[in-house]
Amino acid sequence: MTSYRIAEAAEVLGVSDDTLRRWVDAGRVAAARGTEGRTSIAGADLADLARSLAEAGSDELAHATRAHAVSARNRMRGIVTRVVKDTVMAQVELVCGPYRIVSLMSAEAADELGLETGVLAIASVKSTNVVVELP
């Protein structure tokens, strides 16, 4: 299972490390201390938090400095929050800071990339196409 250190998770959400630590302390997202003494968040738990923040239109994300620096034509790093596949196609949903990105691709491509809830990915947006790749 994919897990993220606090700094990595905060970067994915586009918030400060301190903000994410406060959310962990408040029980907003589960975290565990590893054998090395570092706190980490499971990818699925981070995806749930990202999804809830994006759905709520959270002010915490709207004021993140990263939100102001990212253009729709850029590559946006985020976390996969949902993958829906049938035999031919896949719908992949990512939350990249305050942005929710949805990409349609072949199920084969999603399988080859190993896209599943909690995986870190990059959405490359140009015109009407969204290309998803691993960092």
PDB file of C-alpha atoms in Angstrom:
ATOM      1  CA  MET A   1       0.000   0.000   0.000  1.00  0.00           C
ATOM      2  CA  THR A   2       1.220   3.487  -0.852  1.00  0.00           C
ATOM      3  CA  SER A   3       1.887   5.850   2.044  1.00  0.00           C
ATOM      4  CA  TYR A   4       3.077   9.450   2.204  1.00  0.00           C
ATOM      5  CA  ARG A   5       5.213  11.366   4.673  1.00  0.00           C
ATOM      6  CA  ILE A   6       3.579  14.517   6.036  1.00  0.00           C
ATOM      7  CA  ALA A   7       5.618  16.808   3.750  1.00  0.00           C
ATOM      8  CA  GLU A   8       4.730  14.759   0.661  1.00  0.00           C
ATOM      9  CA  ALA A   9       1.043  14.627   1.569  1.00  0.00           C
ATOM     10  CA  ALA A  10       0.942  18.371   2.257  1.00  0.00           C
ATOM     11  CA  GLU A  11       2.514  19.053  -1.143  1.00  0.00           C
ATOM     12  CA  VAL A  12      -0.060  16.866  -2.869  1.00  0.00           C
ATOM     13  CA  LEU A  13      -2.880  18.808  -1.188  1.00  0.00           C
ATOM     14  CA  GLY A  14      -1.201  22.171  -1.736  1.00  0.00           C
ATOM     15  CA  VAL A  15      -1.176  23.051   1.970  1.00  0.00           C
ATOM     16  CA  SER A  16       1.598  23.578   4.505  1.00  0.00           C
ATOM     17  CA  ASP A  17       3.080  20.766   6.580  1.00  0.00           C
ATOM     18  CA  ASP A  18       1.755  22.508   9.700  1.00  0.00           C
ATOM     19  CA  THR A  19      -1.798  22.594   8.334  1.00  0.00           C
ATOM     20  CA  LEU A  20      -1.700  18.880   7.594  1.00  0.00           C
ATOM     21  CA  ARG A  21      -0.252  18.128  11.038  1.00  0.00           C
ATOM     22  CA  ARG A  22      -3.131  20.085  12.623  1.00  0.00           C
ATOM     23  CA  TRP A  23      -5.596  18.029  10.563  1.00  0.00           C
ATOM     24  CA  VAL A  24      -3.916  14.816  11.760  1.00  0.00           C
ATOM     25  CA  ASP A  25      -4.021  16.023  15.395  1.00  0.00           C
ATOM     26  CA  ALA A  26      -7.711  16.921  14.974  1.00  0.00           C
ATOM     27  CA  GLY A  27      -8.475  13.434  13.635  1.00  0.00           C
ATOM     28  CA  ARG A  28      -9.400  14.708  10.180  1.00  0.00           C
ATOM     29  CA  VAL A  29      -7.059  12.165   8.585  1.00  0.00           C
ATOM     30  CA  ALA A  30      -5.464   9.051  10.087  1.00  0.00           C
ATOM     31  CA  ALA A  31      -1.697   8.883  10.388  1.00  0.00           C
ATOM     32  CA  ALA A  32       0.738   6.399  11.875  1.00  0.00           C
ATOM     33  CA  ARG A  33       4.288   6.646  13.137  1.00  0.00           C
ATOM     34  CA  GLY A  34       6.554   4.246  11.266  1.00  0.00           C
ATOM     35  CA  THR A  35       9.515   2.255  12.542  1.00  0.00           C
ATOM     36  CA  GLU A  36      11.833   5.136  11.575  1.00  0.00           C
ATOM     37  CA  GLY A  37       9.809   7.512  13.756  1.00  0.00           C
ATOM     38  CA  ARG A  38       8.309   9.380  10.794  1.00  0.00           C
ATOM     39  CA  THR A  39       4.606   9.994  10.597  1.00  0.00           C
ATOM     40  CA  SER A  40       2.936   8.791   7.417  1.00  0.00           C
ATOM     41  CA  ILE A  41      -0.533   8.765   5.913  1.00  0.00           C
ATOM     42  CA  ALA A  42      -1.918   5.825   3.932  1.00  0.00           C
ATOM     43  CA  GLY A  43      -2.583   6.701   0.296  1.00  0.00           C
ATOM     44  CA  ALA A  44      -6.242   5.697   0.514  1.00  0.00           C
ATOM     45  CA  ASP A  45      -6.739   7.922   3.588  1.00  0.00           C
ATOM     46  CA  LEU A  46      -5.047  10.852   1.847  1.00  0.00           C
ATOM     47  CA  ALA A  47      -7.239  10.286  -1.220  1.00  0.00           C
ATOM     48  CA  ASP A  48     -10.359  10.358   0.994  1.00  0.00           C
ATOM     49  CA  LEU A  49      -9.238  13.646   2.560  1.00  0.00           C
ATOM     50  CA  ALA A  50      -8.400  15.155  -0.844  1.00  0.00           C
ATOM     51  CA  ARG A  51     -11.771  14.096  -2.230  1.00  0.00           C
ATOM     52  CA  SER A  52     -13.674  15.548   0.729  1.00  0.00           C
ATOM     53  CA  LEU A  53     -11.773  18.838   0.529  1.00  0.00           C
ATOM     54  CA  ALA A  54     -12.367  19.135  -3.223  1.00  0.00           C
ATOM     55  CA  GLU A  55     -16.076  18.255  -2.940  1.00  0.00           C
ATOM     56  CA  ALA A  56     -16.599  20.761  -0.136  1.00  0.00           C
ATOM     57  CA  GLY A  57     -14.846  23.528  -2.058  1.00  0.00           C
ATOM     58  CA  SER A  58     -12.673  23.938   1.004  1.00  0.00           C
ATOM     59  CA  ASP A  59     -11.410  27.439   1.789  1.00  0.00           C
ATOM     60  CA  GLU A  60      -8.268  25.798   3.136  1.00  0.00           C
ATOM     61  CA  LEU A  61      -7.372  24.688  -0.382  1.00  0.00           C
ATOM     62  CA  ALA A  62      -8.619  27.844  -2.086  1.00  0.00           C
ATOM     63  CA  HIS A  63      -6.031  29.907  -0.216  1.00  0.00           C
ATOM     64  CA  ALA A  64      -3.126  27.538  -0.782  1.00  0.00           C
ATOM     65  CA  THR A  65      -0.234  29.281  -2.513  1.00  0.00           C
ATOM     66  CA  ARG A  66       0.095  26.389  -4.944  1.00  0.00           C
ATOM     67  CA  ALA A  67      -3.417  27.047  -6.224  1.00  0.00           C
ATOM     68  CA  HIS A  68      -2.412  30.472  -7.435  1.00  0.00           C
ATOM     69  CA  ALA A  69       0.766  29.228  -9.113  1.00  0.00           C
ATOM     70  CA  VAL A  70      -0.704  26.393 -11.182  1.00  0.00           C
ATOM     71  CA  SER A  71      -2.044  27.075 -14.654  1.00  0.00           C
ATOM     72  CA  ALA A  72      -4.496  24.783 -16.425  1.00  0.00           C
ATOM     73  CA  ARG A  73      -1.806  24.199 -19.061  1.00  0.00           C
ATOM     74  CA  ASN A  74       0.688  22.849 -16.554  1.00  0.00           C
ATOM     75  CA  ARG A  75       1.484  19.419 -15.261  1.00  0.00           C
ATOM     76  CA  MET A  76      -0.298  19.034 -11.959  1.00  0.00           C
ATOM     77  CA  ARG A  77       0.850  16.545  -9.367  1.00  0.00           C
ATOM     78  CA  GLY A  78      -1.921  14.975  -7.324  1.00  0.00           C
ATOM     79  CA  ILE A  79      -3.391  11.878  -5.789  1.00  0.00           C
ATOM     80  CA  VAL A  80      -5.692   9.387  -7.468  1.00  0.00           C
ATOM     81  CA  THR A  81      -8.991   9.460  -5.585  1.00  0.00           C
ATOM     82  CA  ARG A  82     -11.028   7.073  -7.725  1.00  0.00           C
ATOM     83  CA  VAL A  83     -10.647   4.649 -10.636  1.00  0.00           C
ATOM     84  CA  VAL A  84     -13.680   3.174 -12.393  1.00  0.00           C
ATOM     85  CA  LYS A  85     -12.914   0.561 -15.069  1.00  0.00           C
ATOM     86  CA  ASP A  86     -14.845  -1.636 -17.412  1.00  0.00           C
ATOM     87  CA  THR A  87     -13.370  -4.028 -19.958  1.00  0.00           C
ATOM     88  CA  VAL A  88     -12.296  -1.256 -22.357  1.00  0.00           C
ATOM     89  CA  MET A  89     -12.162   2.155 -20.643  1.00  0.00           C
ATOM     90  CA  ALA A  90     -11.154   3.655 -17.291  1.00  0.00           C
ATOM     91  CA  GLN A  91     -12.209   6.876 -15.614  1.00  0.00           C
ATOM     92  CA  VAL A  92      -9.417   8.167 -13.383  1.00  0.00           C
ATOM     93  CA  GLU A  93     -10.105  10.953 -10.893  1.00  0.00           C
ATOM     94  CA  LEU A  94      -7.303  12.964  -9.290  1.00  0.00           C
ATOM     95  CA  VAL A  95      -7.235  15.799  -6.791  1.00  0.00           C
ATOM     96  CA  CYS A  96      -4.348  18.154  -7.510  1.00  0.00           C
ATOM     97  CA  GLY A  97      -4.328  20.793  -4.777  1.00  0.00           C
ATOM     98  CA  PRO A  98      -7.722  22.507  -5.063  1.00  0.00           C
ATOM     99  CA  TYR A  99      -8.403  21.038  -8.504  1.00  0.00           C
ATOM    100  CA  ARG A 100     -10.360  17.879  -9.331  1.00  0.00           C
ATOM    101  CA  ILE A 101      -9.200  16.338 -12.622  1.00  0.00           C
ATOM    102  CA  VAL A 102     -10.958  13.472 -14.421  1.00  0.00           C
ATOM    103  CA  SER A 103      -9.319  11.574 -17.270  1.00  0.00           C
ATOM    104  CA  LEU A 104     -10.726   8.897 -19.558  1.00  0.00           C
ATOM    105  CA  MET A 105      -8.211   6.368 -20.838  1.00  0.00           C
ATOM    106  CA  SER A 106      -8.069   2.753 -21.855  1.00  0.00           C
ATOM    107  CA  ALA A 107      -8.383   0.243 -19.031  1.00  0.00           C
ATOM    108  CA  GLU A 108      -5.131  -1.273 -20.288  1.00  0.00           C
ATOM    109  CA  ALA A 109      -3.297   2.057 -19.831  1.00  0.00           C
ATOM    110  CA  ALA A 110      -4.669   2.456 -16.299  1.00  0.00           C
ATOM    111  CA  ASP A 111      -3.542  -1.094 -15.460  1.00  0.00           C
ATOM    112  CA  GLU A 112      -0.068  -0.533 -16.934  1.00  0.00           C
ATOM    113  CA  LEU A 113       0.353   2.653 -14.891  1.00  0.00           C
ATOM    114  CA  GLY A 114      -0.874   0.870 -11.767  1.00  0.00           C
ATOM    115  CA  LEU A 115      -3.453   3.590 -11.140  1.00  0.00           C
ATOM    116  CA  GLU A 116      -5.512   2.965  -8.016  1.00  0.00           C
ATOM    117  CA  THR A 117      -6.827   5.033  -5.127  1.00  0.00           C
ATOM    118  CA  GLY A 118      -3.965   6.615  -3.186  1.00  0.00           C
ATOM    119  CA  VAL A 119      -1.342   6.543  -5.951  1.00  0.00           C
ATOM    120  CA  LEU A 120       0.562   9.740  -6.722  1.00  0.00           C
ATOM    121  CA  ALA A 121       0.225  10.757 -10.384  1.00  0.00           C
ATOM    122  CA  ILE A 122       0.661  13.742 -12.683  1.00  0.00           C
ATOM    123  CA  ALA A 123      -2.131  15.190 -14.814  1.00  0.00           C
ATOM    124  CA  SER A 124      -0.811  16.940 -17.916  1.00  0.00           C
ATOM    125  CA  VAL A 125      -3.518  19.244 -19.205  1.00  0.00           C
ATOM    126  CA  LYS A 126      -3.469  20.734 -22.670  1.00  0.00           C
ATOM    127  CA  SER A 127      -6.600  21.816 -24.502  1.00  0.00           C
ATOM    128  CA  THR A 128      -9.287  19.175 -23.948  1.00  0.00           C
ATOM    129  CA  ASN A 129      -6.925  16.267 -23.302  1.00  0.00           C
ATOM    130  CA  VAL A 130      -5.655  15.117 -19.906  1.00  0.00           C
ATOM    131  CA  VAL A 131      -2.612  12.839 -19.916  1.00  0.00           C
ATOM    132  CA  VAL A 132      -1.920  10.952 -16.660  1.00  0.00           C
ATOM    133  CA  GLU A 133       1.579   9.670 -15.929  1.00  0.00           C
ATOM    134  CA  LEU A 134       3.542   8.579 -12.889  1.00  0.00           C
ATOM    135  CA  PRO A 135       6.092  10.982 -11.338  1.00  0.00           C
TER     136      PRO A 135
END
